[in-house]
Coordinates of C-alpha atoms and ligand atoms in Angstrom, one line a residue:
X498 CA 102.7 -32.8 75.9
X499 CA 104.5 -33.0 72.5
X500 CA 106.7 -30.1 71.3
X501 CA 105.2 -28.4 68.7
X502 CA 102.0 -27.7 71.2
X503 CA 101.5 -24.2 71.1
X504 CA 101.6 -22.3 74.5
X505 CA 98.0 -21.3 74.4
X506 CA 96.6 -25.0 74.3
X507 CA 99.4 -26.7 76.9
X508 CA 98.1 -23.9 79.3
X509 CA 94.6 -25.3 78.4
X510 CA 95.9 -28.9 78.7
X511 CA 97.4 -28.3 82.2
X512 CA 94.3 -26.5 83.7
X513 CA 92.0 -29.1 83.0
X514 CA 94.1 -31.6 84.7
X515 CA 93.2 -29.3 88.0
X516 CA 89.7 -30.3 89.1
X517 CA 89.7 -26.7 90.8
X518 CA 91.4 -24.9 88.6
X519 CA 88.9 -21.6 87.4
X520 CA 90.9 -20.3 84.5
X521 CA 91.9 -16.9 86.3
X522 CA 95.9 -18.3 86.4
X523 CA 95.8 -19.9 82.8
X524 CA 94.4 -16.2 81.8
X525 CA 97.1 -14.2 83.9
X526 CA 99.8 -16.5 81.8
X527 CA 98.3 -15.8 78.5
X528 CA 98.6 -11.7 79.2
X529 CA 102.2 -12.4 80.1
X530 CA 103.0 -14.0 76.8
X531 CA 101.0 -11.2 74.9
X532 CA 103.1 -8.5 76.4
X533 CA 106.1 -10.2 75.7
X534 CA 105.6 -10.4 72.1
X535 CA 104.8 -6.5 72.1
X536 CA 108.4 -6.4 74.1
X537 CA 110.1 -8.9 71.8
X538 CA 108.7 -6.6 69.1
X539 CA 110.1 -3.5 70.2
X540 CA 113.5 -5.5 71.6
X541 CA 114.2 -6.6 68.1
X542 CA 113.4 -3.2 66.4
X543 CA 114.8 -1.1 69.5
X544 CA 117.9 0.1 66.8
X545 CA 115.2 1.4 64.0
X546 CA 112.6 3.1 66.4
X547 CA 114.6 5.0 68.9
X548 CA 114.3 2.7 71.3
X549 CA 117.9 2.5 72.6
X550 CA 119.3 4.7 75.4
X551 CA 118.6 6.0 78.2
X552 CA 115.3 8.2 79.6
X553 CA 117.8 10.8 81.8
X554 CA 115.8 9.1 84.6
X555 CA 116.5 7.2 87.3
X556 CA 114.6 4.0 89.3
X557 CA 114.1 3.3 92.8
X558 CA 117.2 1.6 92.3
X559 CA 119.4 4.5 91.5
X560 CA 120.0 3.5 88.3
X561 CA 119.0 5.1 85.1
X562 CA 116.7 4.1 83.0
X563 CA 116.6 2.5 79.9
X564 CA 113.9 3.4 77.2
X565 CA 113.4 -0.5 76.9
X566 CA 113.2 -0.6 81.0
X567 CA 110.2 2.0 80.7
X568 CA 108.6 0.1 77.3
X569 CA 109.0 -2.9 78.7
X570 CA 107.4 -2.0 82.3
X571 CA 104.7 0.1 80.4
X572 CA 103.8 -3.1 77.9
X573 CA 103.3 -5.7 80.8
X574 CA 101.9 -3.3 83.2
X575 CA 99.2 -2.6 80.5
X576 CA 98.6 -6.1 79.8
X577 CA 98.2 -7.1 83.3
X578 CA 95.4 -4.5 84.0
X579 CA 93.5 -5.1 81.2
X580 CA 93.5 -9.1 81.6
X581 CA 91.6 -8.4 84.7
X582 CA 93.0 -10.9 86.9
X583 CA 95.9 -9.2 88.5
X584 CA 94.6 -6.4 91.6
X585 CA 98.2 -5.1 91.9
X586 CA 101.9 -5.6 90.6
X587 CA 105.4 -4.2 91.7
X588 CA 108.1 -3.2 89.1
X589 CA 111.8 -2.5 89.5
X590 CA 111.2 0.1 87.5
X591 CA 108.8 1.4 89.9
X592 CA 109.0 2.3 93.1
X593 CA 105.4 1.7 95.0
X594 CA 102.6 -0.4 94.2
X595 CA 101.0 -0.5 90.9
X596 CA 97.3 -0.8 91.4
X597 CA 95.6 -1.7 88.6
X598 CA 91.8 -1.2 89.8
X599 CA 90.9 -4.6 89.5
X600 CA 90.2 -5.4 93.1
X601 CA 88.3 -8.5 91.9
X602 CA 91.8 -10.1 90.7
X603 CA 92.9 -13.0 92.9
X604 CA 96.7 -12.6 92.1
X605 CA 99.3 -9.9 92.3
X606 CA 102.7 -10.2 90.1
X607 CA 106.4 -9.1 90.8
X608 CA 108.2 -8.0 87.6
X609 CA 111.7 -7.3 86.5
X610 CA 110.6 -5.9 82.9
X611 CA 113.7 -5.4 81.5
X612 CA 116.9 -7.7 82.6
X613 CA 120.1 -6.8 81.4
X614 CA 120.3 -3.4 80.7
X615 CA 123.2 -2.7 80.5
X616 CA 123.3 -4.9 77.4
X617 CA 120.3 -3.4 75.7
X618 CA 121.7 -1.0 73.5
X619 CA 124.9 -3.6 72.3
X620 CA 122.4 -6.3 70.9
X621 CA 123.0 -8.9 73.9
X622 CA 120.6 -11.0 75.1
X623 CA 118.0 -9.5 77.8
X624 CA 115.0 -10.8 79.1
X625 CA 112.4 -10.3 81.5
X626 CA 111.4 -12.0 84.9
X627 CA 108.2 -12.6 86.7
X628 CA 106.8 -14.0 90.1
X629 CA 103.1 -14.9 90.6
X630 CA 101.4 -15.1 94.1
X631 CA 97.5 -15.8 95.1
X632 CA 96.8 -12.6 96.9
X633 CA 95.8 -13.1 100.8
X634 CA 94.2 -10.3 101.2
X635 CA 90.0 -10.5 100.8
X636 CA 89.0 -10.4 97.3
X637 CA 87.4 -7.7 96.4
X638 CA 89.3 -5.1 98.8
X639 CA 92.2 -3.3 97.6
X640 CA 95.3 -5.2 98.1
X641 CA 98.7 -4.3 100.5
X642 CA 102.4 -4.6 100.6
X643 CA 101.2 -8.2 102.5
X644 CA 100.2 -9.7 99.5
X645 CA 103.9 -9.3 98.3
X646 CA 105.7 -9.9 100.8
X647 CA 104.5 -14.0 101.5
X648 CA 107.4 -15.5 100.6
X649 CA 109.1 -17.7 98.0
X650 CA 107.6 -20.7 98.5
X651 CA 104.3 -18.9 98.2
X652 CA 105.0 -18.2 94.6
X653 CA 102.3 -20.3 92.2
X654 CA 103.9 -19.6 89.4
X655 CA 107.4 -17.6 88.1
X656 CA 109.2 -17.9 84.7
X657 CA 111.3 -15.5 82.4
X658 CA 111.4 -14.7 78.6
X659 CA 114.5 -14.6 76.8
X660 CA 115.4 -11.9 74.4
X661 CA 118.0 -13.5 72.6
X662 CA 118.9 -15.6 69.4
X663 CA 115.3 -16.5 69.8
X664 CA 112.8 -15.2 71.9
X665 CA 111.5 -18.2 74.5
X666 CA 109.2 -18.0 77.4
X667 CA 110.3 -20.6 80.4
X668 CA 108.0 -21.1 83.5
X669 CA 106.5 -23.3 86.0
X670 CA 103.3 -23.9 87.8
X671 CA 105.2 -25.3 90.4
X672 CA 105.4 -28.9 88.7
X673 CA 107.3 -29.2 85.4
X674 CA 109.5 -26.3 84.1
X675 CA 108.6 -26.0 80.1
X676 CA 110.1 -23.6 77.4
X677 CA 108.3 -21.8 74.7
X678 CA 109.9 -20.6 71.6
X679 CA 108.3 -17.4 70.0
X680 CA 107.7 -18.2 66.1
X681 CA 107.4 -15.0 64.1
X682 CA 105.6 -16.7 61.3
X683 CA 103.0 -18.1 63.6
X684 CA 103.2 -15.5 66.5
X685 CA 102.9 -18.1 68.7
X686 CA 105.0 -20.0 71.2
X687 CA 105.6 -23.1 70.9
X688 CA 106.7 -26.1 73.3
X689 CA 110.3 -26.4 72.0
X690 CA 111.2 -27.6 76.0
X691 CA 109.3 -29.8 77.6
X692 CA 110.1 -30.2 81.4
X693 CA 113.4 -29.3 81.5
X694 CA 116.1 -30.7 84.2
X695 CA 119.1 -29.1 84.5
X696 CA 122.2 -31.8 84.5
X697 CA 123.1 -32.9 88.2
X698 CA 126.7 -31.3 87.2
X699 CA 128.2 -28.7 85.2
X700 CA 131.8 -27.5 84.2
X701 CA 130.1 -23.5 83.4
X702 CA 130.8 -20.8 86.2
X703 CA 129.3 -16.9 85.6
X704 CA 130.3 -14.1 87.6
X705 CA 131.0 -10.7 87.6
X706 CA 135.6 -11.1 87.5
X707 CA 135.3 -7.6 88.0
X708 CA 134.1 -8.0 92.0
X709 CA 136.6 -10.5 92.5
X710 CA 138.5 -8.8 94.8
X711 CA 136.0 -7.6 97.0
X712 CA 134.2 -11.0 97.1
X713 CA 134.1 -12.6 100.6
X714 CA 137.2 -15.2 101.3
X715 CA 135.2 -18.7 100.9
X716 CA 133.7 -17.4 97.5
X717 CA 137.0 -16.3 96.0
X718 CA 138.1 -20.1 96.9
X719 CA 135.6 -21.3 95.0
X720 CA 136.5 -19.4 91.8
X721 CA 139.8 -20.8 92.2
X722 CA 138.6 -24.1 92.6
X723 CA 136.7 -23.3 89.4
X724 CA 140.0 -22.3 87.2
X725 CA 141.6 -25.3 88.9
X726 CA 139.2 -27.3 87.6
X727 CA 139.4 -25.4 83.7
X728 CA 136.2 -24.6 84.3
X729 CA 134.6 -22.5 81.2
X730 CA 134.2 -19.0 82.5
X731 CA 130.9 -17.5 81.0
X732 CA 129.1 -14.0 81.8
X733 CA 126.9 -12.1 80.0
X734 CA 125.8 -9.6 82.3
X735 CA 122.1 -10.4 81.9
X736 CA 120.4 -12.5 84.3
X737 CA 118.3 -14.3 82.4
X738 CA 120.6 -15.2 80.2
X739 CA 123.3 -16.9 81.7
X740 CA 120.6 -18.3 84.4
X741 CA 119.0 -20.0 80.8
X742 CA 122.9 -21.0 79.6
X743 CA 123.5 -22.6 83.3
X744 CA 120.2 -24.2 83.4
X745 CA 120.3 -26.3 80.4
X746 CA 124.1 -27.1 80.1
X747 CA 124.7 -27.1 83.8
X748 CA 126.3 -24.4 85.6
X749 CA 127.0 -21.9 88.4
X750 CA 126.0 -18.3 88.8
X751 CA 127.3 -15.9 91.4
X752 CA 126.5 -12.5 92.6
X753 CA 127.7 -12.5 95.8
X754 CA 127.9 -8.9 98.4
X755 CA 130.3 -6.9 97.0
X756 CA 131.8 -3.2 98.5
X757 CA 129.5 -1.3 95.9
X758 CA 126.4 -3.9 97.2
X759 CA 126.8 -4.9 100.3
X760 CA 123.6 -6.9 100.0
X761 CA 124.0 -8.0 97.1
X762 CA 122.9 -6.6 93.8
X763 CA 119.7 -8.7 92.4
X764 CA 116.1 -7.9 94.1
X765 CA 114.7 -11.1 95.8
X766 CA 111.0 -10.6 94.8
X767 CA 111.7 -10.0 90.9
X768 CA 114.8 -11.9 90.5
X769 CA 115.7 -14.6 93.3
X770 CA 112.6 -15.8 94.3
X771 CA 111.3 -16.7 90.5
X772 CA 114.9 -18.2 89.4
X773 CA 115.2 -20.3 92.2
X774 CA 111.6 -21.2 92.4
X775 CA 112.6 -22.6 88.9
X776 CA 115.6 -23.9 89.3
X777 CA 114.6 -26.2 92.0
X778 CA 111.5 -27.6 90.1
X779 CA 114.6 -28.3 87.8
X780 CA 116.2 -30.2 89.9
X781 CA 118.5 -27.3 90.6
X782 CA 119.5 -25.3 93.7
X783 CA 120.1 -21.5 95.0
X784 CA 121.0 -20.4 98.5
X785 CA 121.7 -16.7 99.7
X786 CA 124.8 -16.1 101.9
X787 CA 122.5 -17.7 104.7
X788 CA 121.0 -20.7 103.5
X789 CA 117.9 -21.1 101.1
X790 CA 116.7 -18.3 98.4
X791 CA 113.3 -19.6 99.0
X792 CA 113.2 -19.0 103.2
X793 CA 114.5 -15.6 103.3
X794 CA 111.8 -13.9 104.5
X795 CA 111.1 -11.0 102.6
X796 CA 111.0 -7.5 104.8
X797 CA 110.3 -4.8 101.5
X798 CA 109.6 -4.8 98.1
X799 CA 112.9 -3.7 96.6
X800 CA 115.5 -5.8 99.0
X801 CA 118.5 -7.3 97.3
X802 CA 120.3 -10.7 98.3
X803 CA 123.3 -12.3 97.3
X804 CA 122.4 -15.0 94.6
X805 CA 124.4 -18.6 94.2
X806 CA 122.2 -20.2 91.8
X807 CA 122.3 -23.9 89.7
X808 CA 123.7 -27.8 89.2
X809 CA 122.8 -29.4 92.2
X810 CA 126.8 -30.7 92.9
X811 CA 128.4 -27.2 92.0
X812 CA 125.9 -25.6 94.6
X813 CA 127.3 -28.7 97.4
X814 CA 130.8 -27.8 97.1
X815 CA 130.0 -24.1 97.2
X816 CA 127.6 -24.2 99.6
X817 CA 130.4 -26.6 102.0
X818 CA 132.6 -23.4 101.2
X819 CA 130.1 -21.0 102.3
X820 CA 129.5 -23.3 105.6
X821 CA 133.0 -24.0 106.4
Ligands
FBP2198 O1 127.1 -5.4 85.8 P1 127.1 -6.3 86.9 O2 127.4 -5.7 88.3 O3 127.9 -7.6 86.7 O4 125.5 -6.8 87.1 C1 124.9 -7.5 86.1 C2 123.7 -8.1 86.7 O5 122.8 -7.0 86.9 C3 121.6 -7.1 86.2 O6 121.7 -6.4 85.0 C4 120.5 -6.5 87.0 O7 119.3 -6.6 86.4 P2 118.6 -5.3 85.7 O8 119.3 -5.2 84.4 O9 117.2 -5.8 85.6 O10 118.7 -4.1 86.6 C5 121.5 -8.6 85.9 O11 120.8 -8.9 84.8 C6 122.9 -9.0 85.7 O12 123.2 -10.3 86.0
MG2199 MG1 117.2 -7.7 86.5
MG2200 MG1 115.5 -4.8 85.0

């Protein structure tokens, strides 16, 4: 589809090439990008309306909460029950199951409202992450932690928005990975990214220097195989962010097990599983300390994993490392 489409008609476009497509999915993907204008909205006016901060509260994760984390969970939440076609959603701003009441909905969503929050409140990019399943329980009956636990390869859809210079929604279907750039004029997004392929290689590695020293012995080779090579160190400290920098100039990002997280630090329903659902339909890869982001089988909503994630030669050499 030509860039310049606006998001609204290439999610029309792509339905009616599915014979038995019903139009609940292309509706669940339309209340996404509503809530994130509200969010882009309130990210780029966070400084003038007291949005910046923190609540004095803390998430299932032990770590306090943002204003923006609690906007941002509240907008999509919101949008999400009244579309209709969502019956339940976690958040990792919340800690159980959000129920919206429509037991009719054939889907359930895992979110990360707000990535990056540490850089909220210093104007750096942040975004937010989703993860899109068919629900298997009955239709009709209220759904369980089952319908959220399927999987990564049982995502049908995951993408992220961007926060940043420009606001730009990326997802996937599970075929092409496309990129939508918000236009304020228009308030629309547009197809500024059609089916994008991250490069084979990449010369860009992200991670946390800080952790260095605790990382595990085949992962601290690597990062001096990375200097070796003047490799361009880059690290925002959101997510999203340096997932979208790595994905379109090719790159590698790292969170391996540290002392403080053991496990890890990013949640594999909310953040792995959707970024490396994408990144392979980009031609891209992302393992776990273990093997494959996409077979860990998930055992609770809120589990971490350690996260190697990007160009497909990068991820060989590490992943030989990691094997060795
Ligand atoms: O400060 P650290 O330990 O490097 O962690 C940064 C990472 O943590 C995160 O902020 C975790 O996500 P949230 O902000 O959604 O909690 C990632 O976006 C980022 O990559
Ligand atoms: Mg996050
Ligand atoms: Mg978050």
């Amino acid at each position: 589809m030509p860039v310049g489409t606006t998001l609204d008609r290439y999610i029309m476009q792509r339905q009616l090439a599915f014979a038995y497509a019903t139009g609940e999915l292309s509706q669940l993907l339309r209340d996404l990008a509503l809530a994130a204008k509200i969010v882009h909205r309130e990210v780029n006016r966070a400084g003038l309306i007291d949005l910046t901060g923190g609540m004095g509260l803390q998430n299932v994760q032990g770590e306090s909460q943002q204003k923006l984390d609690v906007v941002a969970d509240i907008r999509f939440r919101r949008a999400l029950t009244n579309g209709g076609e969502v019956c339940a959603l976690i958040s990792e701003e919340e800690e159980d199951i959000i129920y919206t009441g429509n037991n009719q909905g054939k889907y359930v969503v895992a979110i990360d409202p707000l990535d990056g929050s540490s850089n909220i409140d210093v104007n750096v990019s942040i975004g937010t992450i989703f993860s899109i399943y068919r629900r298997v329980t009955p239709i009709g009956t209220a759904p369980t932690v089952e319908d959220f636990l399927q999987g990564g390869h049982e995502q049908v859809a995951a993408g992220y928005i961007l926060y940043g210079s420009s606001t730009i929604l990326v997802y996937t279907t599970g075929h092409s990975v496309d990129g939508f750039t918000y236009d304020n004029s228009l308030g629309e997004f547009i197809l500024s990214h059609p089916d994008i392929k991250t490069p084979t290689d990449g010369a860009i590695y992200s991670c946390n220097d800080g952790n260095v020293d605790t990382y595990e012995p085949a992962i601290q080779t690597y990062l001096t195989m990375c200097r070796r090579k003047e490799y361009t160190a880059r690290y925002i400290g959101s997510l999203v962010a340096d997932f979208h920098r790595n994905l379109l100039k090719g790159g590698i990002y790292l969170y391996p097990p540290t002392s403080k997280n053991p496990d890890g630090k990013l949640r594999l329903l909310y953040e792995c599983y959707p970024l490396a659902f994408l990144a392979e339909r980009a031609g891209g890869k992302a393992i776990t300390s273990s093997g494959s982001v996409l077979d860990v089988q998930p055992q609770y909503l809120h589990q971490r994993a350690p996260l190697y994630i990007g160009a497909p030669s990068m991820m060989n050499e590490l992943t030989q490392l990691l094997r060795a």
